Amino acid sequence: MKNTSLTLLLLLLTLTSCQYFNRQVPDADTLLEKELKSINWNQVDEWPSFDNCDSLTDKTQKNECFLHQLNQLIQEKLNTDTLAVLYPEIDTLQLKVTVLPNATFEFSTQSAQTNPYNTTALDSIFKARLVDFPQVHPAIKRGLPVKTQFVVPVVLNVENK
């Protein structure tokens, strides 16, 4: 009797346990759509940084350090007579800075609508002057390097002589 009841019990457990393995597998497209909706595409996990900003642990301080050093480097490289001669009336430029995933920079003027000057000429000056930057670490989103863009106001130290 014991063997029969034990066999029946095992058979009953075996039959009911199969229901635990019969779960619906979610559709790949549904999972992808749900994951894409959960990602905040306007924020990065880690901002771009220069080597001397990497020691900071606070995200806000690290971002401020990067932007301050970037602005300082841009102003140093653009403080030449070229812009003063071509555009003596310019004192501030809105510069769009793009940090690419391959740790390089791209520079351009913000837009032709807000800048009445020849953006092609300004962009060629930026391309010639804004070179040889220190090593940059690109922004990180979910463990991968991503492209980020900033609009940096560049105050030109133009002195009328």
mmCIF file with all atom_site columns, C-alpha atoms in Angstrom, residues 4-86:
data_model
loop_
_atom_site.group_PDB
_atom_site.id
_atom_site.type_symbol
_atom_site.label_atom_id
_atom_site.label_alt_id
_atom_site.label_comp_id
_atom_site.label_asym_id
_atom_site.label_entity_id
_atom_site.label_seq_id
_atom_site.pdbx_PDB_ins_code
_atom_site.Cartn_x
_atom_site.Cartn_y
_atom_site.Cartn_z
_atom_site.occupancy
_atom_site.B_iso_or_equiv
_atom_site.pdbx_formal_charge
_atom_site.auth_seq_id
_atom_site.auth_comp_id
_atom_site.auth_asym_id
_atom_site.auth_atom_id
_atom_site.pdbx_PDB_model_num
ATOM 1  C CA . THR A 1 4  ? 1.223  2.395  -4.362  1.00 0.00 ? 4  THR A CA 1
ATOM 2  C CA . SER A 1 5  ? 0.469  5.612  -2.485  1.00 0.00 ? 5  SER A CA 1
ATOM 3  C CA . LEU A 1 6  ? 4.075  6.768  -2.929  1.00 0.00 ? 6  LEU A CA 1
ATOM 4  C CA . THR A 1 7  ? 3.884  6.023  -6.652  1.00 0.00 ? 7  THR A CA 1
ATOM 5  C CA . LEU A 1 8  ? 0.568  7.858  -6.922  1.00 0.00 ? 8  LEU A CA 1
ATOM 6  C CA . LEU A 1 9  ? 1.988  10.819 -5.035  1.00 0.00 ? 9  LEU A CA 1
ATOM 7  C CA . LEU A 1 10 ? 5.057  10.988 -7.280  1.00 0.00 ? 10 LEU A CA 1
ATOM 8  C CA . LEU A 1 11 ? 2.868  10.666 -10.375 1.00 0.00 ? 11 LEU A CA 1
ATOM 9  C CA . LEU A 1 12 ? 0.593  13.435 -9.143  1.00 0.00 ? 12 LEU A CA 1
ATOM 10 C CA . LEU A 1 13 ? 3.567  15.712 -8.376  1.00 0.00 ? 13 LEU A CA 1
ATOM 11 C CA . THR A 1 14 ? 5.109  14.979 -11.768 1.00 0.00 ? 14 THR A CA 1
ATOM 12 C CA . LEU A 1 15 ? 1.891  15.859 -13.605 1.00 0.00 ? 15 LEU A CA 1
ATOM 13 C CA . THR A 1 16 ? 1.307  19.086 -11.695 1.00 0.00 ? 16 THR A CA 1
ATOM 14 C CA . SER A 1 17 ? 4.920  20.203 -11.843 1.00 0.00 ? 17 SER A CA 1
ATOM 15 C CA . CYS A 1 18 ? 4.811  20.252 -15.642 1.00 0.00 ? 18 CYS A CA 1
ATOM 16 C CA . GLN A 1 19 ? 2.528  23.267 -15.415 1.00 0.00 ? 19 GLN A CA 1
ATOM 17 C CA . TYR A 1 20 ? 5.406  25.277 -13.923 1.00 0.00 ? 20 TYR A CA 1
ATOM 18 C CA . PHE A 1 21 ? 7.453  24.743 -17.084 1.00 0.00 ? 21 PHE A CA 1
ATOM 19 C CA . ASN A 1 22 ? 4.634  25.732 -19.404 1.00 0.00 ? 22 ASN A CA 1
ATOM 20 C CA . ARG A 1 23 ? 5.177  29.500 -19.172 1.00 0.00 ? 23 ARG A CA 1
ATOM 21 C CA . GLN A 1 24 ? 4.536  31.926 -21.961 1.00 0.00 ? 24 GLN A CA 1
ATOM 22 C CA . VAL A 1 25 ? 7.781  33.228 -23.462 1.00 0.00 ? 25 VAL A CA 1
ATOM 23 C CA . PRO A 1 26 ? 7.514  36.979 -24.131 1.00 0.00 ? 26 PRO A CA 1
ATOM 24 C CA . ASP A 1 27 ? 7.797  38.088 -27.741 1.00 0.00 ? 27 ASP A CA 1
ATOM 25 C CA . ALA A 1 28 ? 11.209 39.573 -28.641 1.00 0.00 ? 28 ALA A CA 1
ATOM 26 C CA . ASP A 1 29 ? 9.607  42.650 -30.220 1.00 0.00 ? 29 ASP A CA 1
ATOM 27 C CA . THR A 1 30 ? 7.526  43.264 -27.108 1.00 0.00 ? 30 THR A CA 1
ATOM 28 C CA . LEU A 1 31 ? 10.582 42.987 -24.886 1.00 0.00 ? 31 LEU A CA 1
ATOM 29 C CA . LEU A 1 32 ? 12.549 45.328 -27.154 1.00 0.00 ? 32 LEU A CA 1
ATOM 30 C CA . GLU A 1 33 ? 9.747  47.892 -27.219 1.00 0.00 ? 33 GLU A CA 1
ATOM 31 C CA . LYS A 1 34 ? 9.409  47.779 -23.434 1.00 0.00 ? 34 LYS A CA 1
ATOM 32 C CA . GLU A 1 35 ? 13.181 48.200 -22.963 1.00 0.00 ? 35 GLU A CA 1
ATOM 33 C CA . LEU A 1 36 ? 13.387 51.082 -25.452 1.00 0.00 ? 36 LEU A CA 1
ATOM 34 C CA . LYS A 1 37 ? 10.582 52.900 -23.632 1.00 0.00 ? 37 LYS A CA 1
ATOM 35 C CA . SER A 1 38 ? 12.390 52.522 -20.313 1.00 0.00 ? 38 SER A CA 1
ATOM 36 C CA . ILE A 1 39 ? 15.609 54.173 -21.592 1.00 0.00 ? 39 ILE A CA 1
ATOM 37 C CA . ASN A 1 40 ? 15.975 57.920 -21.045 1.00 0.00 ? 40 ASN A CA 1
ATOM 38 C CA . TRP A 1 41 ? 17.567 58.975 -24.336 1.00 0.00 ? 41 TRP A CA 1
ATOM 39 C CA . ASN A 1 42 ? 18.281 62.517 -23.092 1.00 0.00 ? 42 ASN A CA 1
ATOM 40 C CA . GLN A 1 43 ? 20.648 61.468 -20.303 1.00 0.00 ? 43 GLN A CA 1
ATOM 41 C CA . VAL A 1 44 ? 23.907 59.565 -20.252 1.00 0.00 ? 44 VAL A CA 1
ATOM 42 C CA . ASP A 1 45 ? 25.199 57.386 -17.460 1.00 0.00 ? 45 ASP A CA 1
ATOM 43 C CA . GLU A 1 46 ? 28.616 59.032 -17.513 1.00 0.00 ? 46 GLU A CA 1
ATOM 44 C CA . TRP A 1 47 ? 29.528 62.391 -19.065 1.00 0.00 ? 47 TRP A CA 1
ATOM 45 C CA . PRO A 1 48 ? 32.575 62.831 -21.294 1.00 0.00 ? 48 PRO A CA 1
ATOM 46 C CA . SER A 1 49 ? 35.700 63.774 -19.383 1.00 0.00 ? 49 SER A CA 1
ATOM 47 C CA . PHE A 1 50 ? 39.337 64.642 -19.629 1.00 0.00 ? 50 PHE A CA 1
ATOM 48 C CA . ASP A 1 51 ? 41.996 62.716 -17.695 1.00 0.00 ? 51 ASP A CA 1
ATOM 49 C CA . ASN A 1 52 ? 42.353 65.391 -15.011 1.00 0.00 ? 52 ASN A CA 1
ATOM 50 C CA . CYS A 1 53 ? 38.568 65.273 -14.324 1.00 0.00 ? 53 CYS A CA 1
ATOM 51 C CA . ASP A 1 54 ? 38.455 61.487 -13.878 1.00 0.00 ? 54 ASP A CA 1
ATOM 52 C CA . SER A 1 55 ? 39.502 61.670 -10.242 1.00 0.00 ? 55 SER A CA 1
ATOM 53 C CA . LEU A 1 56 ? 36.229 63.410 -9.324  1.00 0.00 ? 56 LEU A CA 1
ATOM 54 C CA . THR A 1 57 ? 33.486 61.081 -8.142  1.00 0.00 ? 57 THR A CA 1
ATOM 55 C CA . ASP A 1 58 ? 30.487 63.431 -8.154  1.00 0.00 ? 58 ASP A CA 1
ATOM 56 C CA . LYS A 1 59 ? 28.801 63.436 -11.587 1.00 0.00 ? 59 LYS A CA 1
ATOM 57 C CA . THR A 1 60 ? 27.933 67.135 -11.430 1.00 0.00 ? 60 THR A CA 1
ATOM 58 C CA . GLN A 1 61 ? 31.461 68.163 -10.482 1.00 0.00 ? 61 GLN A CA 1
ATOM 59 C CA . LYS A 1 62 ? 32.920 65.903 -13.157 1.00 0.00 ? 62 LYS A CA 1
ATOM 60 C CA . ASN A 1 63 ? 30.664 67.439 -15.817 1.00 0.00 ? 63 ASN A CA 1
ATOM 61 C CA . GLU A 1 64 ? 31.473 70.984 -14.650 1.00 0.00 ? 64 GLU A CA 1
ATOM 62 C CA . CYS A 1 65 ? 35.194 70.167 -14.729 1.00 0.00 ? 65 CYS A CA 1
ATOM 63 C CA . PHE A 1 66 ? 34.899 68.862 -18.296 1.00 0.00 ? 66 PHE A CA 1
ATOM 64 C CA . LEU A 1 67 ? 32.909 71.868 -19.537 1.00 0.00 ? 67 LEU A CA 1
ATOM 65 C CA . HIS A 1 68 ? 35.215 74.343 -17.794 1.00 0.00 ? 68 HIS A CA 1
ATOM 66 C CA . GLN A 1 69 ? 38.356 72.773 -19.228 1.00 0.00 ? 69 GLN A CA 1
ATOM 67 C CA . LEU A 1 70 ? 36.772 72.455 -22.678 1.00 0.00 ? 70 LEU A CA 1
ATOM 68 C CA . ASN A 1 71 ? 35.721 76.110 -22.674 1.00 0.00 ? 71 ASN A CA 1
ATOM 69 C CA . GLN A 1 72 ? 39.165 77.184 -21.489 1.00 0.00 ? 72 GLN A CA 1
ATOM 70 C CA . LEU A 1 73 ? 40.910 75.151 -24.221 1.00 0.00 ? 73 LEU A CA 1
ATOM 71 C CA . ILE A 1 74 ? 38.596 76.501 -26.926 1.00 0.00 ? 74 ILE A CA 1
ATOM 72 C CA . GLN A 1 75 ? 39.128 80.093 -25.846 1.00 0.00 ? 75 GLN A CA 1
ATOM 73 C CA . GLU A 1 76 ? 42.914 79.650 -25.753 1.00 0.00 ? 76 GLU A CA 1
ATOM 74 C CA . LYS A 1 77 ? 42.919 78.216 -29.277 1.00 0.00 ? 77 LYS A CA 1
ATOM 75 C CA . LEU A 1 78 ? 40.559 80.848 -30.704 1.00 0.00 ? 78 LEU A CA 1
ATOM 76 C CA . ASN A 1 79 ? 42.223 83.903 -29.159 1.00 0.00 ? 79 ASN A CA 1
ATOM 77 C CA . THR A 1 80 ? 44.043 84.808 -32.324 1.00 0.00 ? 80 THR A CA 1
ATOM 78 C CA . ASP A 1 81 ? 43.929 87.762 -34.661 1.00 0.00 ? 81 ASP A CA 1
ATOM 79 C CA . THR A 1 82 ? 42.111 85.787 -37.398 1.00 0.00 ? 82 THR A CA 1
ATOM 80 C CA . LEU A 1 83 ? 38.647 86.226 -35.915 1.00 0.00 ? 83 LEU A CA 1
ATOM 81 C CA . ALA A 1 84 ? 39.352 89.817 -34.881 1.00 0.00 ? 84 ALA A CA 1
ATOM 82 C CA . VAL A 1 85 ? 40.284 90.759 -38.441 1.00 0.00 ? 85 VAL A CA 1
ATOM 83 C CA . LEU A 1 86 ? 37.471 88.908 -40.209 1.00 0.00 ? 86 LEU A CA 1
#
